[in-house]
XYZ file of C-alpha atoms in Angstrom:
695
model
C 195.014 -221.748 -149.001
C 192.340 -219.138 -148.238
C 191.362 -218.797 -144.577
C 188.655 -216.581 -143.059
C 188.531 -215.595 -139.390
C 185.271 -214.222 -137.999
C 184.673 -212.826 -134.512
C 181.222 -211.921 -133.208
C 181.395 -209.147 -130.614
C 178.726 -207.363 -128.640
C 178.636 -204.440 -131.098
C 180.581 -205.408 -134.250
C 181.344 -208.633 -136.093
C 184.866 -208.671 -137.562
C 186.334 -210.582 -140.502
C 189.818 -211.206 -141.896
C 190.498 -213.197 -145.064
C 194.042 -214.313 -145.898
C 195.000 -215.739 -149.291
C 198.307 -217.531 -148.781
C 198.830 -217.927 -152.499
C 198.852 -214.216 -153.290
C 199.449 -212.729 -149.837
C 196.293 -210.677 -150.241
C 194.389 -209.758 -147.083
C 190.805 -208.507 -146.979
C 189.095 -207.190 -143.864
C 185.483 -206.357 -143.133
C 183.547 -205.070 -140.156
C 179.779 -204.914 -139.729
C 177.302 -204.405 -136.923
C 176.396 -207.573 -135.032
C 172.884 -208.923 -135.556
C 171.818 -209.941 -132.008
C 168.552 -211.601 -133.050
C 170.468 -214.015 -135.321
C 174.287 -213.690 -135.189
C 174.689 -215.967 -138.213
C 173.178 -213.218 -140.399
C 176.232 -211.020 -139.847
C 178.517 -213.974 -140.682
C 176.569 -214.664 -143.860
C 176.895 -211.012 -144.880
C 180.607 -210.848 -144.077
C 181.552 -213.998 -145.992
C 179.594 -212.739 -148.992
C 181.201 -209.282 -148.823
C 184.745 -210.689 -148.536
C 184.195 -212.924 -151.547
C 182.935 -209.996 -153.609
C 185.922 -207.844 -152.624
C 188.287 -210.601 -153.723
C 186.350 -211.017 -156.977
C 185.596 -214.593 -156.013
C 183.034 -216.764 -154.229
C 182.858 -218.647 -150.941
C 183.676 -221.829 -152.889
C 187.346 -220.813 -152.899
C 187.577 -220.556 -149.095
C 189.477 -223.518 -147.663
C 188.897 -222.945 -143.936
C 186.817 -220.737 -141.675
C 187.687 -220.114 -138.014
C 184.843 -218.720 -135.960
C 184.504 -217.198 -132.504
C 181.267 -216.311 -130.790
C 179.853 -214.923 -127.541
C 176.821 -217.192 -127.883
C 177.619 -219.502 -124.946
C 178.494 -216.843 -122.388
C 175.498 -214.750 -123.443
C 173.197 -217.752 -123.018
C 174.496 -218.179 -119.459
C 174.404 -214.502 -118.491
C 170.962 -213.918 -120.008
C 169.671 -217.344 -118.858
C 168.572 -218.275 -122.378
C 169.973 -221.804 -122.489
C 168.088 -225.098 -122.609
C 165.804 -226.470 -119.910
C 168.348 -228.721 -118.199
C 168.131 -231.540 -115.683
C 170.884 -232.925 -113.455
C 171.359 -236.552 -112.372
C 173.713 -237.017 -109.435
C 174.609 -239.410 -106.624
C 172.089 -239.657 -103.800
C 172.899 -237.082 -101.155
C 174.577 -234.636 -103.577
C 171.542 -232.947 -105.090
C 172.380 -229.559 -103.576
C 176.069 -229.303 -104.506
C 175.331 -226.411 -106.885
C 173.791 -224.336 -104.093
C 176.105 -225.355 -101.258
C 179.089 -224.474 -103.441
C 182.259 -223.820 -101.457
C 180.331 -222.672 -98.366
C 182.251 -219.420 -98.646
C 181.056 -215.806 -98.745
C 182.834 -213.731 -101.377
C 182.146 -210.607 -99.269
C 182.179 -211.168 -95.508
C 180.609 -207.770 -94.768
C 177.769 -207.693 -97.306
C 174.571 -208.280 -95.328
C 172.555 -208.464 -98.564
C 174.919 -210.895 -100.291
C 173.544 -212.693 -103.347
C 174.954 -215.675 -105.199
C 174.125 -216.527 -108.810
C 171.197 -218.920 -109.081
C 172.176 -222.412 -110.314
C 171.487 -223.076 -113.984
C 169.459 -226.126 -112.905
C 166.642 -225.494 -110.367
C 166.301 -227.925 -107.461
C 163.177 -229.643 -108.825
C 165.197 -230.708 -111.881
C 168.139 -232.052 -109.857
C 167.467 -235.752 -109.217
C 169.420 -238.447 -107.406
C 170.263 -242.053 -108.223
C 171.580 -244.860 -106.032
C 175.282 -245.609 -106.586
C 178.579 -244.882 -104.890
C 182.144 -244.746 -106.142
C 185.263 -244.460 -103.978
C 187.878 -241.786 -104.732
C 190.189 -244.622 -105.786
C 187.705 -245.732 -108.450
C 186.492 -248.760 -106.494
C 182.734 -249.420 -106.735
C 181.261 -249.190 -103.238
C 177.618 -249.451 -104.343
C 176.592 -250.679 -107.809
C 174.447 -248.439 -109.980
C 170.735 -249.021 -109.378
C 169.360 -248.793 -112.911
C 165.763 -248.644 -111.677
C 166.526 -245.341 -109.950
C 168.133 -244.101 -113.173
C 165.049 -244.973 -115.237
C 162.867 -243.187 -112.701
C 165.013 -240.040 -112.717
C 165.297 -239.916 -116.500
C 161.556 -240.356 -116.948
C 160.876 -237.548 -114.473
C 163.165 -235.199 -116.413
C 161.561 -236.201 -119.721
C 158.132 -235.476 -118.228
C 159.463 -232.070 -117.117
C 160.323 -231.281 -120.781
C 164.075 -231.173 -120.235
C 165.958 -230.625 -123.479
C 169.345 -231.498 -122.000
C 170.589 -233.649 -119.106
C 173.832 -233.322 -117.162
C 175.215 -236.367 -115.330
C 177.685 -235.792 -112.500
C 178.241 -238.707 -110.127
C 180.568 -238.746 -107.128
C 184.206 -239.554 -107.998
C 183.394 -240.364 -111.626
C 186.742 -238.826 -112.583
C 188.340 -241.921 -111.033
C 185.914 -244.415 -112.625
C 183.417 -243.225 -115.274
C 181.576 -246.562 -115.671
C 178.407 -245.500 -113.855
C 178.153 -242.184 -115.705
C 178.559 -243.889 -119.057
C 175.783 -246.337 -118.226
C 173.463 -243.483 -117.205
C 174.177 -241.795 -120.551
C 173.302 -245.035 -122.363
C 169.983 -245.258 -120.522
C 169.141 -241.630 -121.406
C 169.955 -242.342 -125.069
C 167.693 -245.405 -125.002
C 164.775 -243.649 -123.310
C 165.037 -240.223 -124.976
C 167.400 -240.077 -127.974
C 166.252 -236.505 -128.677
C 167.659 -235.269 -125.339
C 171.262 -234.024 -125.242
C 173.453 -235.703 -122.605
C 176.606 -234.399 -120.927
C 178.662 -236.527 -118.520
C 181.241 -234.964 -116.221
C 183.880 -237.653 -116.843
C 184.121 -236.387 -120.442
C 183.808 -232.664 -119.749
C 186.043 -232.504 -116.664
C 187.596 -235.724 -115.274
C 188.936 -233.813 -112.297
C 188.309 -233.797 -108.552
C 186.409 -230.986 -106.748
C 182.733 -231.832 -106.847
C 181.319 -228.295 -107.009
C 183.504 -227.099 -109.867
C 182.971 -230.329 -111.813
C 179.184 -230.190 -111.384
C 179.031 -226.494 -112.291
C 181.132 -226.969 -115.443
C 179.126 -230.011 -116.516
C 175.737 -228.350 -116.051
C 176.913 -225.277 -117.955
C 177.980 -227.482 -120.857
C 174.589 -229.219 -120.830
C 172.760 -225.893 -120.521
C 174.467 -224.466 -123.611
C 174.560 -227.638 -125.723
C 171.196 -227.447 -127.557
C 171.358 -223.714 -128.288
C 174.959 -224.042 -129.504
C 174.082 -226.987 -131.731
C 171.186 -225.080 -133.307
C 173.324 -222.009 -133.908
C 176.213 -223.936 -135.444
C 173.819 -225.870 -137.686
C 172.281 -222.607 -138.910
C 175.721 -221.080 -139.397
C 176.896 -224.063 -141.438
C 173.742 -223.987 -143.559
C 174.234 -220.302 -144.391
C 177.912 -220.567 -145.409
C 177.390 -223.881 -147.225
C 174.566 -222.244 -149.190
C 177.142 -219.766 -150.497
C 179.247 -222.669 -151.748
C 181.721 -222.949 -148.867
C 182.957 -226.547 -148.765
C 186.028 -226.200 -146.529
C 186.548 -226.943 -142.857
C 184.680 -224.960 -140.224
C 186.735 -224.582 -137.056
C 185.859 -222.997 -133.723
C 188.016 -220.789 -131.523
C 188.337 -222.107 -127.975
C 188.748 -220.188 -124.733
C 192.212 -221.728 -124.328
C 193.613 -219.853 -127.316
C 193.465 -222.761 -129.754
C 190.978 -224.017 -132.311
C 189.186 -227.299 -132.821
C 186.459 -228.746 -135.026
C 182.864 -227.545 -135.090
C 181.760 -231.037 -134.026
C 183.960 -230.739 -130.936
C 182.292 -227.393 -130.122
C 178.862 -229.001 -130.475
C 179.795 -231.653 -127.938
C 181.692 -229.348 -125.570
C 180.291 -225.804 -125.950
C 181.761 -224.863 -122.575
C 185.160 -224.835 -124.319
C 184.167 -221.852 -126.530
C 182.703 -219.694 -123.767
C 185.480 -217.058 -124.084
C 186.551 -217.604 -127.682
C 186.638 -213.981 -128.892
C 188.835 -212.495 -126.140
C 191.259 -215.413 -126.445
C 191.672 -214.799 -130.173
C 192.514 -211.141 -129.680
C 195.265 -212.038 -127.234
C 196.748 -214.453 -129.784
C 196.797 -211.691 -132.384
C 198.607 -209.419 -129.931
C 201.105 -212.183 -129.103
C 201.828 -212.682 -132.818
C 202.807 -209.056 -133.422
C 204.654 -208.824 -130.105
C 206.870 -211.708 -131.302
C 207.508 -209.989 -134.608
C 208.506 -206.792 -132.773
C 210.794 -208.686 -130.347
C 208.784 -207.612 -127.315
C 209.109 -210.332 -124.682
C 206.514 -209.044 -122.211
C 203.377 -207.185 -123.240
C 199.968 -206.330 -121.887
C 197.359 -207.053 -124.574
C 194.572 -204.451 -124.478
C 191.432 -205.200 -126.477
C 188.651 -202.608 -126.400
C 185.608 -203.134 -128.547
C 182.106 -201.752 -128.483
C 180.945 -203.468 -125.286
C 183.902 -204.552 -123.140
C 187.634 -204.139 -122.650
C 189.972 -207.067 -122.031
C 193.512 -207.130 -120.641
C 195.848 -210.132 -120.824
C 199.518 -210.694 -120.064
C 201.721 -212.177 -122.805
C 205.234 -213.395 -122.014
C 207.735 -214.593 -124.604
C 205.051 -214.689 -127.276
C 202.669 -216.872 -125.231
C 199.469 -215.809 -123.523
C 199.144 -216.826 -119.890
C 196.446 -219.395 -119.228
C 194.460 -220.448 -116.170
C 192.008 -223.147 -115.174
C 190.168 -221.054 -112.579
C 187.435 -219.105 -114.307
C 184.012 -217.735 -113.412
C 181.116 -216.377 -115.447
C 177.926 -214.444 -114.659
C 179.402 -212.606 -111.679
C 177.013 -210.993 -109.234
C 179.796 -208.486 -108.488
C 182.548 -207.641 -110.951
C 186.109 -208.208 -109.662
C 184.897 -210.355 -106.737
C 186.071 -213.977 -107.082
C 183.455 -216.385 -105.828
C 180.511 -214.274 -106.970
C 180.114 -216.133 -110.265
C 179.568 -219.632 -111.613
C 182.869 -221.577 -111.665
C 183.910 -223.044 -115.010
C 186.937 -225.303 -114.682
C 188.392 -225.192 -118.185
C 191.601 -223.919 -119.735
C 191.195 -220.250 -120.683
C 193.469 -217.389 -121.631
C 194.091 -215.620 -118.326
C 192.528 -212.202 -118.844
C 190.426 -209.623 -117.063
C 187.301 -208.203 -118.656
C 185.501 -205.010 -117.672
C 182.436 -203.186 -118.955
C 184.363 -200.482 -120.817
C 183.799 -200.217 -124.557
C 182.857 -197.694 -127.188
C 179.208 -198.345 -126.397
C 179.550 -198.046 -122.604
C 176.889 -195.658 -121.335
C 177.836 -192.616 -119.245
C 175.470 -191.176 -116.647
C 175.205 -188.857 -113.685
C 174.899 -190.812 -110.455
C 172.418 -189.885 -107.695
C 175.266 -188.330 -105.684
C 176.254 -186.069 -108.576
C 179.301 -187.868 -109.965
C 180.034 -189.194 -113.437
C 179.905 -192.957 -114.046
C 180.828 -194.852 -117.219
C 179.584 -198.429 -117.805
C 179.227 -201.283 -117.293
C 175.892 -200.960 -119.158
C 176.311 -200.794 -122.921
C 174.230 -199.555 -125.826
C 175.507 -202.613 -127.798
C 174.843 -202.866 -131.530
C 171.184 -201.943 -131.131
C 170.417 -199.124 -130.649
C 174.106 -198.262 -130.326
C 175.703 -194.927 -129.344
C 173.804 -191.733 -130.140
C 176.279 -190.906 -132.920
C 175.350 -194.106 -134.780
C 171.938 -192.526 -135.526
C 170.136 -195.822 -135.015
C 167.840 -194.760 -132.201
C 170.310 -194.478 -129.316
C 169.915 -191.332 -127.217
C 172.192 -191.975 -124.229
C 175.807 -190.696 -124.201
C 178.549 -193.292 -124.632
C 182.331 -193.449 -124.845
C 182.171 -193.320 -128.649
C 180.051 -190.154 -128.477
C 182.669 -188.576 -126.200
C 185.518 -189.635 -128.523
C 183.710 -188.066 -131.471
C 183.114 -184.779 -129.615
C 186.765 -184.682 -128.531
C 187.844 -184.819 -132.171
C 189.410 -188.276 -132.063
C 187.013 -189.819 -134.586
C 186.246 -188.567 -138.083
C 182.495 -188.610 -138.629
C 183.020 -189.064 -142.390
C 185.729 -191.750 -142.206
C 184.215 -194.207 -139.689
C 184.490 -197.783 -141.022
C 186.278 -196.380 -144.037
C 183.342 -194.097 -144.807
C 180.773 -196.909 -144.942
C 179.098 -195.600 -141.788
C 178.626 -191.878 -141.141
C 178.570 -190.647 -137.562
C 176.172 -187.966 -136.310
C 178.229 -185.474 -134.278
C 175.232 -183.317 -133.423
C 173.427 -186.302 -131.926
C 176.501 -187.054 -129.797
C 176.709 -183.435 -128.606
C 173.002 -183.399 -127.733
C 173.215 -186.674 -125.799
C 176.176 -185.424 -123.744
C 174.614 -181.986 -123.207
C 171.237 -183.322 -122.063
C 172.341 -186.233 -119.878
C 175.748 -185.106 -118.582
C 176.799 -181.481 -119.120
C 173.626 -179.727 -117.953
C 172.951 -182.028 -114.950
C 176.598 -181.679 -113.847
C 176.843 -177.943 -114.574
C 179.812 -178.233 -116.944
C 180.454 -177.740 -120.659
C 179.875 -180.441 -123.273
C 183.632 -180.650 -123.915
C 184.406 -181.043 -120.204
C 181.803 -183.777 -119.887
C 183.174 -185.550 -122.960
C 186.723 -185.571 -121.611
C 185.384 -186.682 -118.231
C 183.877 -189.746 -119.896
C 187.102 -190.451 -121.793
C 189.298 -190.008 -118.708
C 187.095 -192.080 -116.385
C 186.913 -195.061 -118.711
C 190.705 -194.937 -119.141
C 191.248 -194.735 -115.377
C 188.870 -197.656 -114.837
C 190.927 -199.725 -117.259
C 194.203 -198.593 -115.664
C 192.969 -199.651 -112.217
C 191.933 -203.046 -113.564
C 195.321 -203.463 -115.292
C 197.235 -202.687 -112.082
C 195.190 -205.180 -110.070
C 195.487 -207.851 -112.774
C 199.257 -207.581 -113.267
C 199.999 -207.446 -109.531
C 198.112 -210.719 -109.085
C 200.476 -212.240 -111.666
C 203.559 -210.962 -109.863
C 204.239 -208.328 -112.529
C 204.449 -204.540 -112.766
C 202.706 -202.965 -115.789
C 205.614 -200.531 -116.114
C 207.831 -203.448 -117.202
C 205.483 -204.291 -120.096
C 204.763 -202.841 -123.505
C 201.097 -202.184 -124.292
C 199.547 -203.720 -127.418
C 196.271 -201.957 -128.250
C 193.645 -203.270 -130.642
C 189.914 -203.641 -131.153
C 187.608 -201.077 -132.724
C 187.948 -198.619 -129.819
C 191.275 -199.746 -128.332
C 193.748 -197.614 -130.338
C 191.828 -194.442 -129.445
C 192.515 -195.047 -125.747
C 195.804 -196.979 -125.743
C 198.305 -194.110 -125.432
C 196.487 -192.408 -122.555
C 196.087 -195.783 -120.826
C 199.817 -196.428 -121.266
C 200.644 -193.080 -119.672
C 198.443 -193.892 -116.672
C 200.343 -197.176 -116.262
C 203.793 -195.584 -116.742
C 204.276 -197.735 -119.864
C 206.651 -196.204 -122.400
C 206.180 -198.446 -125.478
C 202.893 -198.936 -127.324
C 202.298 -201.242 -130.296
C 199.232 -200.976 -132.508
C 199.117 -203.959 -134.912
C 198.067 -203.497 -138.547
C 194.312 -203.712 -139.019
C 193.993 -203.341 -135.258
C 190.209 -203.097 -135.389
C 189.930 -206.736 -136.477
C 192.900 -208.166 -134.564
C 190.748 -210.804 -132.841
C 189.641 -212.202 -136.198
C 193.290 -212.290 -137.314
C 194.207 -214.071 -134.072
C 191.884 -216.880 -135.099
C 193.798 -217.351 -138.333
C 197.181 -217.704 -136.604
C 195.811 -219.838 -133.732
C 197.049 -223.439 -133.438
C 194.781 -226.468 -133.236
C 194.706 -227.509 -129.571
C 193.196 -229.807 -126.968
C 193.766 -229.877 -123.205
C 193.411 -233.033 -121.101
C 193.476 -233.465 -117.313
C 193.640 -236.364 -114.845
C 193.249 -236.092 -111.069
C 195.796 -238.177 -109.169
C 196.008 -236.803 -105.650
C 199.165 -238.120 -104.038
C 202.181 -236.909 -102.113
C 205.043 -235.843 -104.333
C 207.312 -238.244 -102.434
C 205.146 -241.139 -103.650
C 205.334 -240.291 -107.346
C 206.837 -243.186 -109.303
C 208.086 -243.328 -112.895
C 205.409 -245.978 -113.600
C 202.578 -243.695 -112.428
C 203.956 -240.807 -114.458
C 204.196 -242.894 -117.640
C 200.681 -244.297 -117.148
C 199.109 -240.850 -116.671
C 201.001 -239.342 -119.584
C 199.944 -242.214 -121.863
C 196.274 -241.737 -120.883
C 196.428 -238.013 -121.500
C 198.227 -238.406 -124.822
C 195.665 -240.936 -126.060
C 192.810 -238.576 -125.164
C 194.497 -235.629 -126.891
C 194.998 -237.576 -130.107
C 191.380 -238.756 -130.055
C 189.948 -235.257 -129.535
C 192.145 -233.440 -132.069
C 190.564 -232.993 -135.537
C 191.159 -235.945 -137.857
C 192.903 -233.648 -140.351
C 195.801 -233.100 -137.906
C 198.736 -235.449 -138.464
C 199.886 -237.072 -135.184
C 203.537 -236.287 -135.932
C 202.724 -232.544 -136.115
C 201.426 -232.426 -132.527
C 203.579 -231.004 -129.737
C 202.782 -231.473 -126.048
C 203.183 -229.432 -122.880
C 203.060 -231.418 -119.646
C 202.162 -229.609 -116.412
C 201.020 -230.418 -112.909
C 198.771 -228.798 -110.281
C 200.497 -228.940 -106.892
C 200.188 -227.408 -103.446
C 201.700 -227.590 -99.994
C 199.984 -230.159 -97.800
C 197.188 -228.393 -95.957
C 196.603 -225.653 -98.532
C 193.257 -225.329 -100.311
C 194.385 -224.017 -103.694
C 196.777 -225.314 -106.345
C 199.571 -223.782 -108.385
C 200.187 -224.998 -111.906
C 203.785 -225.682 -112.870
C 204.992 -226.510 -116.377
C 207.375 -229.459 -116.525
C 210.439 -229.723 -118.792
C 209.755 -230.942 -122.325
C 212.303 -233.735 -121.942
C 211.276 -235.023 -118.533
C 213.389 -237.848 -117.141
C 210.829 -239.918 -115.253
C 213.504 -241.207 -112.897
C 214.141 -237.643 -111.747
C 210.546 -236.446 -112.090
C 209.946 -235.627 -108.423
C 212.877 -233.219 -108.261
C 211.878 -231.561 -111.547
C 208.278 -231.185 -110.354
C 209.352 -229.615 -107.072
C 211.680 -227.199 -108.854
C 208.953 -226.160 -111.317
C 206.422 -225.697 -108.510
C 208.745 -223.601 -106.359
C 209.608 -221.389 -109.324
C 205.912 -220.691 -109.978
C 205.059 -220.323 -106.282
C 207.930 -217.915 -105.629
C 206.849 -215.707 -108.534
C 203.315 -215.485 -107.138
C 204.038 -215.196 -103.424
C 207.695 -214.237 -103.087
C 208.810 -217.241 -101.013
C 208.601 -220.999 -100.563
C 208.229 -223.223 -97.488
C 209.863 -226.409 -96.179
C 206.526 -228.241 -96.249
C 205.717 -231.520 -98.070
C 204.089 -231.158 -101.482
C 201.128 -233.019 -102.902
C 200.114 -233.484 -106.518
C 196.469 -232.820 -107.416
C 196.172 -232.978 -111.218
C 198.275 -233.803 -114.260
C 197.625 -231.794 -117.430
C 198.657 -232.244 -121.038
C 198.161 -229.569 -123.667
C 198.359 -230.754 -127.275
C 199.051 -228.214 -130.023
C 199.505 -228.348 -133.783
C 200.491 -225.124 -135.526
C 198.721 -224.221 -138.749
C 200.805 -222.905 -141.624
C 199.828 -219.288 -142.116
C 201.834 -216.784 -144.106
C 203.478 -213.888 -142.330
C 201.320 -210.818 -142.582
C 202.749 -208.413 -145.128
C 203.388 -204.833 -144.110
C 200.402 -202.549 -143.896
C 202.121 -200.011 -146.147
C 201.903 -199.756 -149.899
C 204.973 -200.071 -152.103
C 204.602 -196.369 -153.087
C 204.707 -195.159 -149.476
C 207.633 -192.846 -148.834
C 206.524 -190.387 -146.179
C 204.536 -190.197 -142.958
C 201.148 -190.441 -144.690
C 199.928 -187.063 -143.459
C 196.708 -185.936 -145.147
C 195.756 -182.912 -143.033
C 195.010 -181.869 -139.468
C 192.098 -181.866 -137.022
C 191.473 -180.034 -133.792
C 191.214 -182.455 -130.877
C 191.680 -182.529 -127.125
C 195.153 -183.559 -125.918
C 194.963 -185.676 -122.759
C 198.616 -184.928 -121.962
C 198.415 -181.132 -121.952
C 194.679 -180.973 -121.063
C 194.117 -178.532 -123.918
C 192.800 -178.413 -127.491
C 195.495 -178.781 -130.138
C 195.881 -179.281 -133.844
C 196.532 -183.000 -134.395
C 198.163 -184.057 -137.651
C 196.042 -186.699 -139.416
C 197.790 -189.647 -141.113
C 196.539 -192.492 -143.300
C 198.123 -195.621 -141.926
C 198.283 -197.373 -145.303
C 200.448 -194.494 -146.607
C 203.036 -194.443 -143.806
C 206.385 -195.815 -144.977
C 208.261 -198.197 -142.648
C 210.866 -196.443 -140.512
C 209.543 -192.887 -141.046
C 209.140 -191.169 -137.659
C 206.602 -188.483 -136.791
C 205.661 -186.754 -133.556
C 202.440 -186.321 -131.674
C 199.915 -184.943 -131.300
C 198.733 -187.050 -134.204
C 195.793 -189.179 -135.310
C 196.415 -192.261 -137.436
C 193.364 -193.529 -139.306
C 192.566 -196.859 -140.936
C 189.186 -198.235 -141.932
C 188.616 -200.349 -138.819
C 190.156 -198.199 -136.070
C 191.754 -194.876 -135.186
C 194.937 -194.365 -133.148
C 195.284 -191.219 -131.027
C 198.859 -190.160 -130.249
C 199.145 -187.338 -127.718
C 201.921 -184.792 -127.215
C 205.413 -185.867 -126.146
C 205.129 -189.096 -128.121
C 206.891 -190.340 -131.233
C 205.697 -192.956 -133.701
C 206.846 -195.017 -136.654
C 205.721 -198.117 -138.556
C 208.072 -201.100 -138.344
C 208.870 -203.634 -141.081
C 205.921 -205.811 -140.052
C 203.376 -203.019 -140.357
C 203.001 -202.425 -136.604
C 202.692 -198.834 -135.410
C 205.260 -198.362 -132.618
C 204.750 -195.377 -130.295
C 207.268 -194.203 -127.691
C 205.972 -192.100 -124.810
C 208.345 -189.692 -123.108
C 209.179 -191.147 -119.649
C 208.946 -187.753 -118.001
C 205.331 -187.376 -119.084
C 204.166 -190.890 -118.198
C 202.642 -191.249 -114.755
C 201.522 -194.120 -112.545
């Protein structure tokens, strides 16, 4: 079994190929091709085959993650989309929650709906929340609305009728009429995308799916054509935002499910190595060329959420983006990557990000036309990166260009030296990430000091130890081949599908019959939506429920016991809810509970070999190959750092910082007062002295 994982990032596209027969692992990293992302995939698959002395014909499965959907939404490059809704609900997308995300901002702006008002049309029908038909569907009004959207050159149509989650009959009939009148137009109905109450969130999620559907379909078709042309005949799978994978046909139908596929995969890779190292609570830190992501992993499982927003008008302000009600790995993302641009602000301070140089033109040191200083330029000037060893020597870095960019745009305007400006950039981006990590973990009822930090991504290991010190974290884990950890996460990801049913009712009215009926519906949907190659007996299920105190406006998800006795379900549900609520808010209340939604997550693990150690059989020492002068963030002074080749470090051999550990895809910087070794699974474990760590 040969499996390839590929992850398209904002700056680099990463690949991992695992041959389960021989245990051989090949990795590859290349610049992303923004004009046509499939070009980078085509190049990577070809390169991996050549390295293995084989062809793409031998690859059994490919798992792919892409930023295509979220980029289409942020850049407003999706399809011309129309919306058909119940009469009187045309403006749901603009009315939203009728809530200001910043009460004191007099110039407040909300993201514009993906569908403009002239393309939001109404039809005559009405469904009760119970599913009872109050007004039959007027098909004449449907024909009129569809024809108007066809005449407006709509490429995709979203259908979201009132209370269709309770009875989808009217939506299905509208979809049939669209197919009859315009078979070339893509159709998305909310009862398939999100059969859940809350009109605004359901409409927003449905329109986003419709908006991304044509562009996703074209991209996936082109991607398939390129890899099939190389002889690949295996299964093409897509990474989902939930941390699982599903078929490419599923992604074509529900592109909203792959909106955050790359970040989710990285968290899975971190969870895998955390399990191997017996770390029960870790903070996964993924820093690439464009963004940094942080996610909490407990007992080998990434936390997930169903409340998610994209295209924020203001970063870190909930309510300022477009709501997407899907299951996603619960993470925070900030504009802090190797390509993040540093600049002097009008008031004379230093700012880093969120703007990025991306893959084109890239940082100044890439020598591809970029002239503005970035985090990578600062890391090179500080001695952390080897200009001759970047990407294993395949890409040379221009140190003089980095120095000139920092001198011209930062050092001279700020009246400081180039080295001071470079460390300012490095320190500010680390402090930005530390602040985000503290806010994120506190919202989850956790303290970062109680976690280990798993650092990965192309730029992550450079910054991980200093970030850990700022968070008072004492244990750092850098997985093998950390620069392509997200692509590896795709290989170890299970096949998954998540189903939901809204059944708003008081907990006291829950009956065993209702519970069995809902679970049967959810299980049938999961089995239908899982790839046909998955055997039903290999599927495991996790049953959970969204609940709240009567009168509250927001839900809390609580996972129910695997062996749930339906006769005692109410007590088990209350216990699970109170456990989750107490962790978030510190207390519970003697108030009646109501159930909002039932959820079922289906998962089927894929057999993937354990990753062999990253060391060679000849390794006996600490892999030291020399030294390099670099700036130590702990002592705030220049020091001689020992330089080690990671592939030559023997398991169990300890060495002290300051040290730099290099591999082809990433570089790990270990500052003073730290000690490192490689464990039996190839992970680099670093212990920071408690006395030198600081909050």
